[in-house]
Every structure is written in C-alpha cells, then in structure tokens.
Amino acid sequence: MKAELQEVMNMLRKLQGSIDFGATPVAEREELAEDVSEIMDALFEAMKKIPDAQ
C-alpha cells in the first residue's frame, strides 16, 4: 500500500513541476500548485498511518 501511495506522490511531484513551468497564468498556476500541495500533504499523512509491512 505504501509503495502505491509513494508512486502517486511521485506523479504529483511531476504534475507540480509541470504546473510551475507551464504557460498557465500565474494566478491559476499558484492555485493549482496549492491544490497539489494539499493532496501531497494528505497522502503523506495517510502514509504515516499505514503500518510498515514486516
């Protein structure tokens, strides 16, 4: 489960990079980047709650 969430996190990082360097107007880029950051934070918190596989 953690591996799958980590893969999603990696995809979000790529998305955030695309947003940062895209041709979208600044206000929209900032809003999108904030949304991605919130999703990444929520995923990170969820990952912390999942016990490590032994």
XYZ file of C-alpha atoms in Angstrom:
54
model
C 0.000 0.000 0.000
C 2.776 2.449 0.881
C 4.520 1.725 -2.411
C 1.373 2.583 -4.347
C 0.915 5.811 -2.397
C 4.558 6.686 -2.978
C 4.029 6.221 -6.714
C 1.038 8.587 -6.559
C 3.214 11.069 -4.640
C 5.853 10.865 -7.391
C 3.219 11.530 -10.049
C 2.012 14.558 -8.085
C 5.578 15.894 -7.901
C 5.826 15.648 -11.691
C 2.474 17.382 -12.011
C 3.618 20.144 -9.683
C 6.735 20.647 -11.824
C 4.581 20.886 -14.937
C 2.363 23.463 -13.262
C 5.335 25.530 -12.106
C 6.821 25.748 -15.588
C 3.639 25.778 -17.664
C 2.164 28.578 -19.746
C -0.874 28.894 -17.485
C -1.452 32.361 -15.989
C 0.324 32.919 -12.663
C -2.828 33.059 -10.527
C -4.059 29.735 -11.905
C -0.620 28.133 -11.512
C -0.493 29.200 -7.876
C -3.977 27.810 -7.226
C -3.175 24.509 -8.937
C 0.149 24.207 -7.126
C -1.600 24.816 -3.803
C -4.154 22.104 -4.611
C -1.390 19.637 -5.462
C 0.465 20.514 -2.254
C -2.668 19.877 -0.197
C -3.152 16.485 -1.859
C 0.501 15.593 -1.243
C 0.186 16.600 2.419
C -2.930 14.435 2.810
C -1.173 11.473 1.173
C 1.855 11.909 3.411
C -0.366 11.907 6.500
C -2.158 8.786 5.264
C 1.174 7.055 4.591
C 2.313 7.760 8.164
C -0.756 5.912 9.479
C -0.120 2.758 7.449
C 1.972 0.242 9.380
C 5.183 -0.917 7.733
C 4.952 -4.380 6.219
C 7.087 -6.850 8.092
